[in-house]
Amino acid sequence: RSTLFPYTTLFRSPYSKLASQEIRLVSDSDQPLRWILGAYYLHTKRSLTTAVYIDTDSTFANLNNPAAQIFRGEESNRNEAYAGYANVDYDIGDHLTLSGAFRYDNDKRRQTNVVTGLVRTTDFSSPQPKATLTYKFTPQQLVYATYSKGFRSGGFNSPISPIPIFRAETLQNYETGFKTSWLNNKLIVNGAVYQADDENTQYYFIDPLAGQIIANIDKVRIRGVELDVQALLAPGLQVFGSLGTTDTEILRNAVDTSTVGNKTPRAIPWMTNVGFQYELPLTDRVGLMTRVDYQHRSKKYWEVDNLHVQEPVDMVDIRAGFQSDRWSVFGFGRNILDEKYFTAYYSPAGSGVDTGVGTLGQPTTYGIEMRYEF
């Protein structure tokens, strides 16, 4: 329940029930040819009530009052998802391994408009191949190259949504990288570069009369670099750092051609994390642990038009306390610099009202965490 403007309230009441089952058959791992076969099933039932009504006393008194209702919608959704998959690894030689995988998904969707009785059905399916070639220089250093295809099912928006159905998203990913360990595992350095071609990219925005709406961007290109370093500088003292870049570009968007060349919604071009952890034995069973994490997130583009941008965010978390095999007591501090930022934001174009609507991130928080294993 959230108030969007004076005396008018948007009410949403979701309910979900699901059941899933997976069966997997795995070969022995100590042979040149290794494989996995599996099948997956997911059944989901979801209902949602959305109402916009006149609210003069901040209660639910007018929620079911026809005279006060501006809009009311009720929907029931049923989803049956099936998938089969296989993965094979083959050691071509002592240093070279070829891996192949294949998955096929079929997703059947049914939506009933409880108010009108109208029923809509559709289904989505996609094959998803993957191939990886890995070369190990030593057991601690390797390089790899991989191609894969990803799939995210489509579905129905609210029965009264201006976008009644959103398309399935598919992604072709090309990646190469390395994983290395040095100095008897005291130094670990991993890195990767990748490019992904994304078709029908899904993103969401808010409509005051229909709630959350998922829409599609026809084509997006994503490029990035990832680097991760961990080092044990002294007994108990570990330092770590990572850097990730994500360069997104909208290549085609038939709904709004003016957005071509923009970043995708909620894109963060780059992010870095550094910190250290120190563990000091106090007795044979009890030790002291201290950890500090610093994260920098670059500016964030909230919506497809790129007009609303969050400035860079710097976060520092700390943690210190005592631990043993069976218990631990830690004090922690999150966002100790009290950085002000949004976890979600919708401009007037994305919120459907005459002002921006957002959710603030967690302010500075301190606490004590205790654990005991029986």
mmCIF file of C-alpha atoms in Angstrom:
data_model
loop_
_atom_site.group_PDB
_atom_site.id
_atom_site.type_symbol
_atom_site.label_atom_id
_atom_site.label_comp_id
_atom_site.label_asym_id
_atom_site.label_seq_id
_atom_site.Cartn_x
_atom_site.Cartn_y
_atom_site.Cartn_z
ATOM 1 C CA ARG A 1 0.000 0.000 0.000
ATOM 2 C CA SER A 2 1.529 3.333 -1.039
ATOM 3 C CA THR A 3 0.058 6.793 -1.383
ATOM 4 C CA LEU A 4 0.823 8.304 -4.780
ATOM 5 C CA PHE A 5 -0.954 11.633 -4.403
ATOM 6 C CA PRO A 6 -3.346 13.234 -1.838
ATOM 7 C CA TYR A 7 -6.492 11.215 -1.033
ATOM 8 C CA THR A 8 -5.849 8.611 -3.724
ATOM 9 C CA THR A 9 -4.287 5.263 -2.832
ATOM 10 C CA LEU A 10 -2.926 2.392 -4.907
ATOM 11 C CA PHE A 11 -3.527 -1.019 -3.282
ATOM 12 C CA ARG A 12 -1.900 -4.248 -4.495
ATOM 13 C CA SER A 13 -2.392 -7.665 -2.907
ATOM 14 C CA PRO A 14 -0.342 -10.468 -4.536
ATOM 15 C CA TYR A 15 -0.531 -14.152 -3.620
ATOM 16 C CA SER A 16 1.665 -16.927 -5.037
ATOM 17 C CA LYS A 17 1.855 -20.692 -4.639
ATOM 18 C CA LEU A 18 4.369 -22.894 -6.399
ATOM 19 C CA ALA A 19 5.685 -26.427 -6.572
ATOM 20 C CA SER A 20 8.813 -27.641 -8.342
ATOM 21 C CA GLN A 21 10.602 -30.904 -8.987
ATOM 22 C CA GLU A 22 14.005 -31.683 -10.491
ATOM 23 C CA ILE A 23 15.508 -35.042 -11.464
ATOM 24 C CA ARG A 24 19.226 -35.320 -12.207
ATOM 25 C CA LEU A 25 21.436 -38.208 -13.341
ATOM 26 C CA VAL A 26 25.201 -37.708 -12.971
ATOM 27 C CA SER A 27 28.101 -39.809 -14.223
ATOM 28 C CA ASP A 28 31.272 -40.649 -12.302
ATOM 29 C CA SER A 29 33.598 -37.652 -12.080
ATOM 30 C CA ASP A 30 36.911 -39.548 -12.283
ATOM 31 C CA GLN A 31 36.799 -40.277 -16.016
ATOM 32 C CA PRO A 32 37.674 -38.346 -19.214
ATOM 33 C CA LEU A 33 34.023 -38.188 -20.308
ATOM 34 C CA ARG A 34 31.653 -36.772 -17.680
ATOM 35 C CA TRP A 35 27.982 -35.956 -18.126
ATOM 36 C CA ILE A 36 24.818 -34.753 -16.441
ATOM 37 C CA LEU A 37 21.227 -35.343 -17.590
ATOM 38 C CA GLY A 38 18.254 -33.677 -15.979
ATOM 39 C CA ALA A 39 14.641 -32.564 -16.147
ATOM 40 C CA TYR A 40 12.867 -29.742 -14.326
ATOM 41 C CA TYR A 41 9.204 -28.897 -13.693
ATOM 42 C CA LEU A 42 7.649 -25.802 -12.120
ATOM 43 C CA HIS A 43 3.967 -25.159 -11.395
ATOM 44 C CA THR A 44 2.960 -21.646 -10.294
ATOM 45 C CA LYS A 45 -0.382 -20.122 -9.314
ATOM 46 C CA ARG A 46 -0.502 -16.392 -8.710
ATOM 47 C CA SER A 47 -3.373 -14.026 -8.006
ATOM 48 C CA LEU A 48 -3.250 -10.241 -7.854
ATOM 49 C CA THR A 49 -5.731 -7.571 -6.853
ATOM 50 C CA THR A 50 -5.014 -3.968 -7.866
ATOM 51 C CA ALA A 51 -7.249 -1.127 -6.730
ATOM 52 C CA VAL A 52 -7.090 2.661 -6.895
ATOM 53 C CA TYR A 53 -9.592 4.387 -4.626
ATOM 54 C CA ILE A 54 -10.394 7.633 -2.814
ATOM 55 C CA ASP A 55 -8.913 7.498 0.683
ATOM 56 C CA THR A 56 -9.754 10.320 3.062
ATOM 57 C CA ASP A 57 -8.750 8.781 6.397
ATOM 58 C CA SER A 58 -5.708 6.546 5.622
ATOM 59 C CA THR A 59 -7.665 3.351 6.311
ATOM 60 C CA PHE A 60 -8.966 0.530 4.136
ATOM 61 C CA ALA A 61 -12.591 1.622 4.656
ATOM 62 C CA ASN A 62 -13.099 2.628 1.010
ATOM 63 C CA LEU A 63 -11.121 -0.239 -0.552
ATOM 64 C CA ASN A 64 -14.281 -2.205 -1.399
ATOM 65 C CA ASN A 65 -16.634 0.779 -1.702
ATOM 66 C CA PRO A 66 -17.767 1.035 -5.369
ATOM 67 C CA ALA A 67 -18.525 4.741 -4.939
ATOM 68 C CA ALA A 68 -14.903 5.435 -3.911
ATOM 69 C CA GLN A 69 -13.177 3.167 -6.397
ATOM 70 C CA ILE A 70 -11.394 4.761 -9.338
ATOM 71 C CA PHE A 71 -10.249 1.403 -10.643
ATOM 72 C CA ARG A 72 -10.226 -2.223 -9.511
ATOM 73 C CA GLY A 73 -8.667 -5.194 -11.265
ATOM 74 C CA GLU A 74 -8.350 -8.841 -10.263
ATOM 75 C CA GLU A 75 -6.352 -11.463 -12.122
ATOM 76 C CA SER A 76 -5.426 -15.129 -11.723
ATOM 77 C CA ASN A 77 -2.327 -16.567 -13.381
ATOM 78 C CA ARG A 78 -1.295 -20.173 -13.938
ATOM 79 C CA ASN A 79 2.125 -21.215 -15.217
ATOM 80 C CA GLU A 80 3.458 -24.657 -16.217
ATOM 81 C CA ALA A 81 7.192 -24.716 -17.016
ATOM 82 C CA TYR A 82 9.144 -27.720 -18.275
ATOM 83 C CA ALA A 83 12.846 -28.024 -19.039
ATOM 84 C CA GLY A 84 15.278 -30.742 -20.065
ATOM 85 C CA TYR A 85 19.036 -30.336 -20.021
ATOM 86 C CA ALA A 86 22.313 -32.132 -20.598
ATOM 87 C CA ASN A 87 25.955 -31.269 -19.951
ATOM 88 C CA VAL A 88 29.044 -33.114 -21.213
ATOM 89 C CA ASP A 89 32.733 -32.526 -20.365
ATOM 90 C CA TYR A 90 35.427 -34.317 -22.348
ATOM 91 C CA ASP A 91 39.165 -34.174 -21.656
ATOM 92 C CA ILE A 92 40.765 -34.032 -25.099
ATOM 93 C CA GLY A 93 44.196 -34.262 -23.503
ATOM 94 C CA ASP A 94 45.991 -33.541 -20.260
ATOM 95 C CA HIS A 95 45.496 -29.785 -20.698
ATOM 96 C CA LEU A 96 42.461 -29.291 -22.980
ATOM 97 C CA THR A 97 38.790 -29.829 -22.066
ATOM 98 C CA LEU A 98 35.764 -29.356 -24.299
ATOM 99 C CA SER A 99 32.415 -28.782 -22.585
ATOM 100 C CA GLY A 100 29.030 -28.748 -24.214
ATOM 101 C CA ALA A 101 25.580 -28.137 -22.750
ATOM 102 C CA PHE A 102 22.029 -27.914 -24.012
ATOM 103 C CA ARG A 103 18.784 -26.929 -22.326
ATOM 104 C CA TYR A 104 15.273 -26.612 -23.705
ATOM 105 C CA ASP A 105 12.550 -24.670 -21.887
ATOM 106 C CA ASN A 106 8.819 -24.644 -22.533
ATOM 107 C CA ASP A 107 6.667 -22.245 -20.533
ATOM 108 C CA LYS A 108 2.850 -22.358 -20.780
ATOM 109 C CA ARG A 109 0.976 -19.375 -19.345
ATOM 110 C CA ARG A 110 -2.713 -18.786 -18.654
ATOM 111 C CA GLN A 111 -4.282 -15.618 -17.267
ATOM 112 C CA THR A 112 -7.885 -15.054 -16.196
ATOM 113 C CA ASN A 113 -9.403 -11.613 -15.764
ATOM 114 C CA VAL A 114 -11.532 -12.309 -12.664
ATOM 115 C CA VAL A 115 -13.653 -9.195 -13.267
ATOM 116 C CA THR A 116 -14.652 -9.983 -16.880
ATOM 117 C CA GLY A 117 -13.935 -13.707 -17.101
ATOM 118 C CA LEU A 118 -11.692 -13.226 -20.137
ATOM 119 C CA VAL A 119 -8.994 -15.919 -20.449
ATOM 120 C CA ARG A 120 -5.688 -15.480 -22.286
ATOM 121 C CA THR A 121 -3.170 -18.235 -23.014
ATOM 122 C CA THR A 122 0.262 -18.303 -24.608
ATOM 123 C CA ASP A 123 3.497 -20.246 -24.399
ATOM 124 C CA PHE A 124 7.197 -19.554 -24.805
ATOM 125 C CA SER A 125 10.019 -21.952 -25.613
ATOM 126 C CA SER A 126 13.682 -21.746 -26.501
ATOM 127 C CA PRO A 127 16.730 -23.976 -27.019
ATOM 128 C CA GLN A 128 19.819 -22.837 -25.095
ATOM 129 C CA PRO A 129 23.161 -24.251 -26.247
ATOM 130 C CA LYS A 130 26.513 -23.657 -24.566
ATOM 131 C CA ALA A 131 30.073 -24.561 -25.547
ATOM 132 C CA THR A 132 33.308 -23.936 -23.600
ATOM 133 C CA LEU A 133 36.924 -24.706 -24.439
ATOM 134 C CA THR A 134 39.316 -24.715 -21.461
ATOM 135 C CA TYR A 135 43.084 -24.966 -21.554
ATOM 136 C CA LYS A 136 45.001 -25.606 -18.318
ATOM 137 C CA PHE A 137 48.649 -24.536 -18.356
ATOM 138 C CA THR A 138 48.954 -25.997 -14.847
ATOM 139 C CA PRO A 139 46.373 -27.198 -12.303
ATOM 140 C CA GLN A 140 46.379 -23.606 -10.964
ATOM 141 C CA GLN A 141 46.266 -21.577 -14.210
ATOM 142 C CA LEU A 142 43.780 -21.831 -17.050
ATOM 143 C CA VAL A 143 42.201 -19.831 -19.858
ATOM 144 C CA TYR A 144 38.795 -20.397 -21.404
ATOM 145 C CA ALA A 145 36.473 -19.255 -24.172
ATOM 146 C CA THR A 146 32.735 -19.808 -24.129
ATOM 147 C CA TYR A 147 29.580 -19.223 -26.138
ATOM 148 C CA SER A 148 26.129 -19.506 -24.579
ATOM 149 C CA LYS A 149 22.514 -18.587 -25.191
ATOM 150 C CA GLY A 150 20.238 -17.472 -22.389
ATOM 151 C CA PHE A 151 16.436 -17.326 -22.173
ATOM 152 C CA ARG A 152 13.962 -15.448 -19.985
ATOM 153 C CA SER A 153 10.320 -16.288 -20.503
ATOM 154 C CA GLY A 154 7.744 -13.712 -21.513
ATOM 155 C CA GLY A 155 4.317 -13.326 -19.966
ATOM 156 C CA PHE A 156 1.197 -11.300 -19.349
ATOM 157 C CA ASN A 157 0.965 -7.907 -17.726
ATOM 158 C CA SER A 158 -2.201 -6.849 -15.927
ATOM 159 C CA PRO A 159 -5.367 -7.388 -18.016
ATOM 160 C CA ILE A 160 -5.850 -3.624 -18.227
ATOM 161 C CA SER A 161 -2.198 -2.819 -18.952
ATOM 162 C CA PRO A 162 -1.434 -0.731 -22.055
ATOM 163 C CA ILE A 163 1.154 -3.436 -22.838
ATOM 164 C CA PRO A 164 -0.877 -6.669 -22.516
ATOM 165 C CA ILE A 165 2.007 -9.093 -23.103
ATOM 166 C CA PHE A 166 5.788 -8.865 -22.876
ATOM 167 C CA ARG A 167 8.010 -10.926 -25.147
ATOM 168 C CA ALA A 168 10.550 -13.559 -24.137
ATOM 169 C CA GLU A 169 14.138 -12.301 -23.831
ATOM 170 C CA THR A 170 17.056 -14.147 -25.417
ATOM 171 C CA LEU A 171 20.750 -13.394 -25.049
ATOM 172 C CA GLN A 172 23.783 -14.559 -27.035
ATOM 173 C CA ASN A 173 26.919 -14.338 -24.881
ATOM 174 C CA TYR A 174 30.586 -14.532 -25.921
ATOM 175 C CA GLU A 175 33.189 -14.611 -23.161
ATOM 176 C CA THR A 176 36.872 -15.298 -22.696
ATOM 177 C CA GLY A 177 38.875 -15.176 -19.504
ATOM 178 C CA PHE A 178 41.390 -16.696 -17.151
ATOM 179 C CA LYS A 179 41.493 -18.175 -13.633
ATOM 180 C CA THR A 180 44.830 -18.357 -11.830
ATOM 181 C CA SER A 181 46.252 -19.201 -8.426
ATOM 182 C CA TRP A 182 49.836 -18.353 -7.417
ATOM 183 C CA LEU A 183 52.229 -18.736 -4.482
ATOM 184 C CA ASN A 184 50.527 -21.822 -3.080
ATOM 185 C CA ASN A 185 47.064 -20.212 -3.293
ATOM 186 C CA LYS A 186 48.185 -17.031 -1.522
ATOM 187 C CA LEU A 187 47.399 -14.968 -4.633
ATOM 188 C CA ILE A 188 44.315 -15.499 -6.806
ATOM 189 C CA VAL A 189 43.752 -13.451 -9.968
ATOM 190 C CA ASN A 190 40.735 -13.991 -12.236
ATOM 191 C CA GLY A 191 39.552 -11.955 -15.185
ATOM 192 C CA ALA A 192 37.134 -11.983 -18.112
ATOM 193 C CA VAL A 193 35.880 -9.925 -21.043
ATOM 194 C CA TYR A 194 32.500 -10.496 -22.639
ATOM 195 C CA GLN A 195 29.942 -9.286 -25.137
ATOM 196 C CA ALA A 196 26.245 -10.117 -25.074
ATOM 197 C CA ASP A 197 23.675 -9.452 -27.784
ATOM 198 C CA ASP A 198 20.300 -9.163 -26.072
ATOM 199 C CA GLU A 199 16.988 -9.452 -27.954
ATOM 200 C CA ASN A 200 13.751 -8.163 -26.393
ATOM 201 C CA THR A 201 15.418 -6.878 -23.216
ATOM 202 C CA GLN A 202 12.843 -6.798 -20.406
ATOM 203 C CA TYR A 203 12.488 -3.787 -18.120
ATOM 204 C CA TYR A 204 9.701 -2.489 -15.906
ATOM 205 C CA PHE A 205 8.007 0.756 -14.945
ATOM 206 C CA ILE A 206 4.953 1.819 -12.906
ATOM 207 C CA ASP A 207 1.503 2.760 -14.180
ATOM 208 C CA PRO A 208 -0.836 4.160 -11.469
ATOM 209 C CA LEU A 209 -3.829 2.266 -12.898
ATOM 210 C CA ALA A 210 -2.091 -0.994 -13.771
ATOM 211 C CA GLY A 211 0.784 -1.254 -11.321
ATOM 212 C CA GLN A 212 4.109 -2.658 -12.505
ATOM 213 C CA ILE A 213 4.389 -3.133 -16.261
ATOM 214 C CA ILE A 214 7.098 -5.148 -18.012
ATOM 215 C CA ALA A 215 8.081 -3.921 -21.464
ATOM 216 C CA ASN A 216 10.685 -4.852 -24.081
ATOM 217 C CA ILE A 217 13.580 -3.130 -25.840
ATOM 218 C CA ASP A 218 14.135 -4.745 -29.223
ATOM 219 C CA LYS A 219 17.926 -5.055 -29.219
ATOM 220 C CA VAL A 220 20.706 -4.224 -26.740
ATOM 221 C CA ARG A 221 24.458 -4.777 -26.849
ATOM 222 C CA ILE A 222 26.319 -5.358 -23.587
ATOM 223 C CA ARG A 223 30.094 -5.317 -23.210
ATOM 224 C CA GLY A 224 32.106 -5.692 -20.057
ATOM 225 C CA VAL A 225 35.322 -6.506 -18.240
ATOM 226 C CA GLU A 226 35.671 -8.242 -14.875
ATOM 227 C CA LEU A 227 38.784 -8.497 -12.689
ATOM 228 C CA ASP A 228 39.028 -10.123 -9.261
ATOM 229 C CA VAL A 229 42.113 -10.272 -7.000
ATOM 230 C CA GLN A 230 42.569 -11.935 -3.594
ATOM 231 C CA ALA A 231 45.858 -12.016 -1.683
ATOM 232 C CA LEU A 232 47.000 -13.456 1.638
ATOM 233 C CA LEU A 233 49.584 -10.893 2.755
ATOM 234 C CA ALA A 234 50.347 -12.437 6.146
ATOM 235 C CA PRO A 235 48.920 -15.206 8.328
ATOM 236 C CA GLY A 236 45.258 -14.312 8.822
ATOM 237 C CA LEU A 237 45.386 -11.116 6.721
ATOM 238 C CA GLN A 238 43.519 -11.254 3.417
ATOM 239 C CA VAL A 239 42.980 -8.335 1.050
ATOM 240 C CA PHE A 240 40.663 -8.412 -1.927
ATOM 241 C CA GLY A 241 39.450 -6.227 -4.739
ATOM 242 C CA SER A 242 37.254 -6.467 -7.807
ATOM 243 C CA LEU A 243 36.377 -4.283 -10.762
ATOM 244 C CA GLY A 244 33.485 -4.741 -13.141
ATOM 245 C CA THR A 245 32.362 -2.683 -16.112
ATOM 246 C CA THR A 246 29.051 -3.010 -17.931
ATOM 247 C CA ASP A 247 28.682 -0.924 -21.083
ATOM 248 C CA THR A 248 25.115 -1.230 -22.391
ATOM 249 C CA GLU A 249 23.795 0.373 -25.571
ATOM 250 C CA ILE A 250 20.292 0.294 -26.996
ATOM 251 C CA LEU A 251 20.625 -0.601 -30.683
ATOM 252 C CA ARG A 252 16.947 -0.795 -31.635
ATOM 253 C CA ASN A 253 13.738 0.255 -29.883
ATOM 254 C CA ALA A 254 10.675 0.465 -32.077
ATOM 255 C CA VAL A 255 8.508 1.894 -29.277
ATOM 256 C CA ASP A 256 10.763 4.964 -28.872
ATOM 257 C CA THR A 257 13.465 5.408 -31.506
ATOM 258 C CA SER A 258 14.846 8.457 -29.656
ATOM 259 C CA THR A 259 16.320 6.104 -27.045
ATOM 260 C CA VAL A 260 18.661 4.374 -29.523
ATOM 261 C CA GLY A 261 22.215 4.859 -28.251
ATOM 262 C CA ASN A 262 21.105 5.179 -24.606
ATOM 263 C CA LYS A 263 22.023 2.963 -21.658
ATOM 264 C CA THR A 264 19.504 0.371 -20.540
ATOM 265 C CA PRO A 265 17.326 1.096 -17.472
ATOM 266 C CA ARG A 266 19.133 0.673 -14.120
ATOM 267 C CA ALA A 267 22.490 0.287 -15.830
ATOM 268 C CA ILE A 268 25.618 0.959 -13.732
ATOM 269 C CA PRO A 269 28.607 1.429 -16.089
ATOM 270 C CA TRP A 270 31.188 0.302 -13.546
ATOM 271 C CA MET A 271 31.584 -0.891 -9.983
ATOM 272 C CA THR A 272 34.527 -1.651 -7.726
ATOM 273 C CA ASN A 273 34.898 -3.336 -4.355
ATOM 274 C CA VAL A 274 37.983 -3.458 -2.107
ATOM 275 C CA GLY A 275 38.567 -4.502 1.459
ATOM 276 C CA PHE A 276 40.393 -6.676 3.925
ATOM 277 C CA GLN A 277 39.712 -9.405 6.469
ATOM 278 C CA TYR A 278 41.938 -10.210 9.447
ATOM 279 C CA GLU A 279 41.605 -13.329 11.601
ATOM 280 C CA LEU A 280 43.647 -13.663 14.810
ATOM 281 C CA PRO A 281 43.571 -16.886 16.875
ATOM 282 C CA LEU A 282 43.113 -16.117 20.579
ATOM 283 C CA THR A 283 42.938 -19.704 21.841
ATOM 284 C CA ASP A 284 42.827 -23.125 20.221
ATOM 285 C CA ARG A 285 39.085 -22.703 19.650
ATOM 286 C CA VAL A 286 38.332 -18.969 19.651
ATOM 287 C CA GLY A 287 39.470 -16.323 17.205
ATOM 288 C CA LEU A 288 39.021 -12.624 16.490
ATOM 289 C CA MET A 289 37.819 -11.571 13.028
ATOM 290 C CA THR A 290 37.674 -8.046 11.545
ATOM 291 C CA ARG A 291 36.444 -7.169 8.066
ATOM 292 C CA VAL A 292 36.040 -3.892 6.149
ATOM 293 C CA ASP A 293 34.350 -3.602 2.731
ATOM 294 C CA TYR A 294 34.329 -0.520 0.505
ATOM 295 C CA GLN A 295 32.182 -0.380 -2.633
ATOM 296 C CA HIS A 296 31.967 2.315 -5.280
ATOM 297 C CA ARG A 297 29.098 2.319 -7.778
ATOM 298 C CA SER A 298 29.231 4.735 -10.681
ATOM 299 C CA LYS A 299 26.225 6.743 -11.842
ATOM 300 C CA LYS A 300 23.042 4.790 -12.488
ATOM 301 C CA TYR A 301 20.607 5.345 -15.345
ATOM 302 C CA TRP A 302 17.096 4.761 -14.038
ATOM 303 C CA GLU A 303 14.990 4.741 -17.171
ATOM 304 C CA VAL A 304 15.156 4.114 -20.876
ATOM 305 C CA ASP A 305 15.297 7.846 -21.730
ATOM 306 C CA ASN A 306 18.436 8.299 -19.519
ATOM 307 C CA LEU A 307 17.127 11.660 -18.266
ATOM 308 C CA HIS A 308 17.237 10.692 -14.584
ATOM 309 C CA VAL A 309 20.619 9.601 -13.287
ATOM 310 C CA GLN A 310 21.735 8.726 -9.760
ATOM 311 C CA GLU A 311 25.115 10.137 -8.813
ATOM 312 C CA PRO A 312 27.953 7.760 -7.806
ATOM 313 C CA VAL A 313 27.548 5.984 -4.462
ATOM 314 C CA ASP A 314 30.277 5.047 -1.957
ATOM 315 C CA MET A 315 29.462 2.431 0.676
ATOM 316 C CA VAL A 316 31.526 1.208 3.641
ATOM 317 C CA ASP A 317 30.566 -1.813 5.770
ATOM 318 C CA ILE A 318 32.437 -3.061 8.837
ATOM 319 C CA ARG A 319 32.241 -6.256 10.857
ATOM 320 C CA ALA A 320 34.186 -7.451 13.918
ATOM 321 C CA GLY A 321 33.777 -10.073 16.589
ATOM 322 C CA PHE A 322 34.659 -13.459 17.999
ATOM 323 C CA GLN A 323 34.031 -16.876 16.515
ATOM 324 C CA SER A 324 34.582 -20.559 17.159
ATOM 325 C CA ASP A 325 33.480 -23.751 15.432
ATOM 326 C CA ARG A 326 30.040 -23.648 17.061
ATOM 327 C CA TRP A 327 29.318 -20.025 17.975
ATOM 328 C CA SER A 328 30.050 -16.455 16.966
ATOM 329 C CA VAL A 329 29.303 -12.931 18.184
ATOM 330 C CA PHE A 330 29.776 -10.060 15.748
ATOM 331 C CA GLY A 331 29.118 -6.361 15.767
ATOM 332 C CA PHE A 332 28.447 -4.819 12.357
ATOM 333 C CA GLY A 333 27.954 -1.473 10.729
ATOM 334 C CA ARG A 334 26.394 -1.054 7.297
ATOM 335 C CA ASN A 335 26.673 2.105 5.215
ATOM 336 C CA ILE A 336 28.636 3.792 7.987
ATOM 337 C CA LEU A 337 29.205 6.877 5.785
ATOM 338 C CA ASP A 338 25.411 7.296 5.727
ATOM 339 C CA GLU A 339 25.350 7.573 1.946
ATOM 340 C CA LYS A 340 21.993 8.753 0.584
ATOM 341 C CA TYR A 341 20.830 6.813 -2.444
ATOM 342 C CA PHE A 342 17.798 5.163 -4.037
ATOM 343 C CA THR A 343 17.334 1.429 -4.469
ATOM 344 C CA ALA A 344 14.460 2.138 -6.865
ATOM 345 C CA TYR A 345 13.308 5.329 -8.548
ATOM 346 C CA TYR A 346 10.589 6.234 -11.071
ATOM 347 C CA SER A 347 10.408 9.657 -12.660
ATOM 348 C CA PRO A 348 6.991 11.142 -13.525
ATOM 349 C CA ALA A 349 7.276 9.390 -16.907
ATOM 350 C CA GLY A 350 7.831 6.055 -15.170
ATOM 351 C CA SER A 351 5.592 6.479 -12.127
ATOM 352 C CA GLY A 352 2.491 7.808 -13.858
ATOM 353 C CA VAL A 353 2.097 10.738 -11.470
ATOM 354 C CA ASP A 354 3.337 14.320 -11.502
ATOM 355 C CA THR A 355 6.331 13.664 -9.264
ATOM 356 C CA GLY A 356 9.117 11.152 -8.947
ATOM 357 C CA VAL A 357 8.584 8.106 -6.717
ATOM 358 C CA GLY A 358 11.490 6.262 -5.131
ATOM 359 C CA THR A 359 12.666 3.955 -2.365
ATOM 360 C CA LEU A 360 15.616 5.143 -0.298
ATOM 361 C CA GLY A 361 18.482 2.786 0.467
ATOM 362 C CA GLN A 362 19.187 1.648 4.010
ATOM 363 C CA PRO A 363 20.775 4.397 6.142
ATOM 364 C CA THR A 364 23.625 3.813 8.588
ATOM 365 C CA THR A 365 22.792 0.690 10.580
ATOM 366 C CA TYR A 366 24.602 -0.852 13.529
ATOM 367 C CA GLY A 367 23.817 -4.125 15.217
ATOM 368 C CA ILE A 368 24.969 -7.322 16.925
ATOM 369 C CA GLU A 369 24.695 -10.750 15.352
ATOM 370 C CA MET A 370 24.947 -13.963 17.389
ATOM 371 C CA ARG A 371 25.049 -17.577 16.194
ATOM 372 C CA TYR A 372 25.131 -20.913 17.992
ATOM 373 C CA GLU A 373 25.048 -24.357 16.370
ATOM 374 C CA PHE A 374 23.571 -27.232 18.344
#
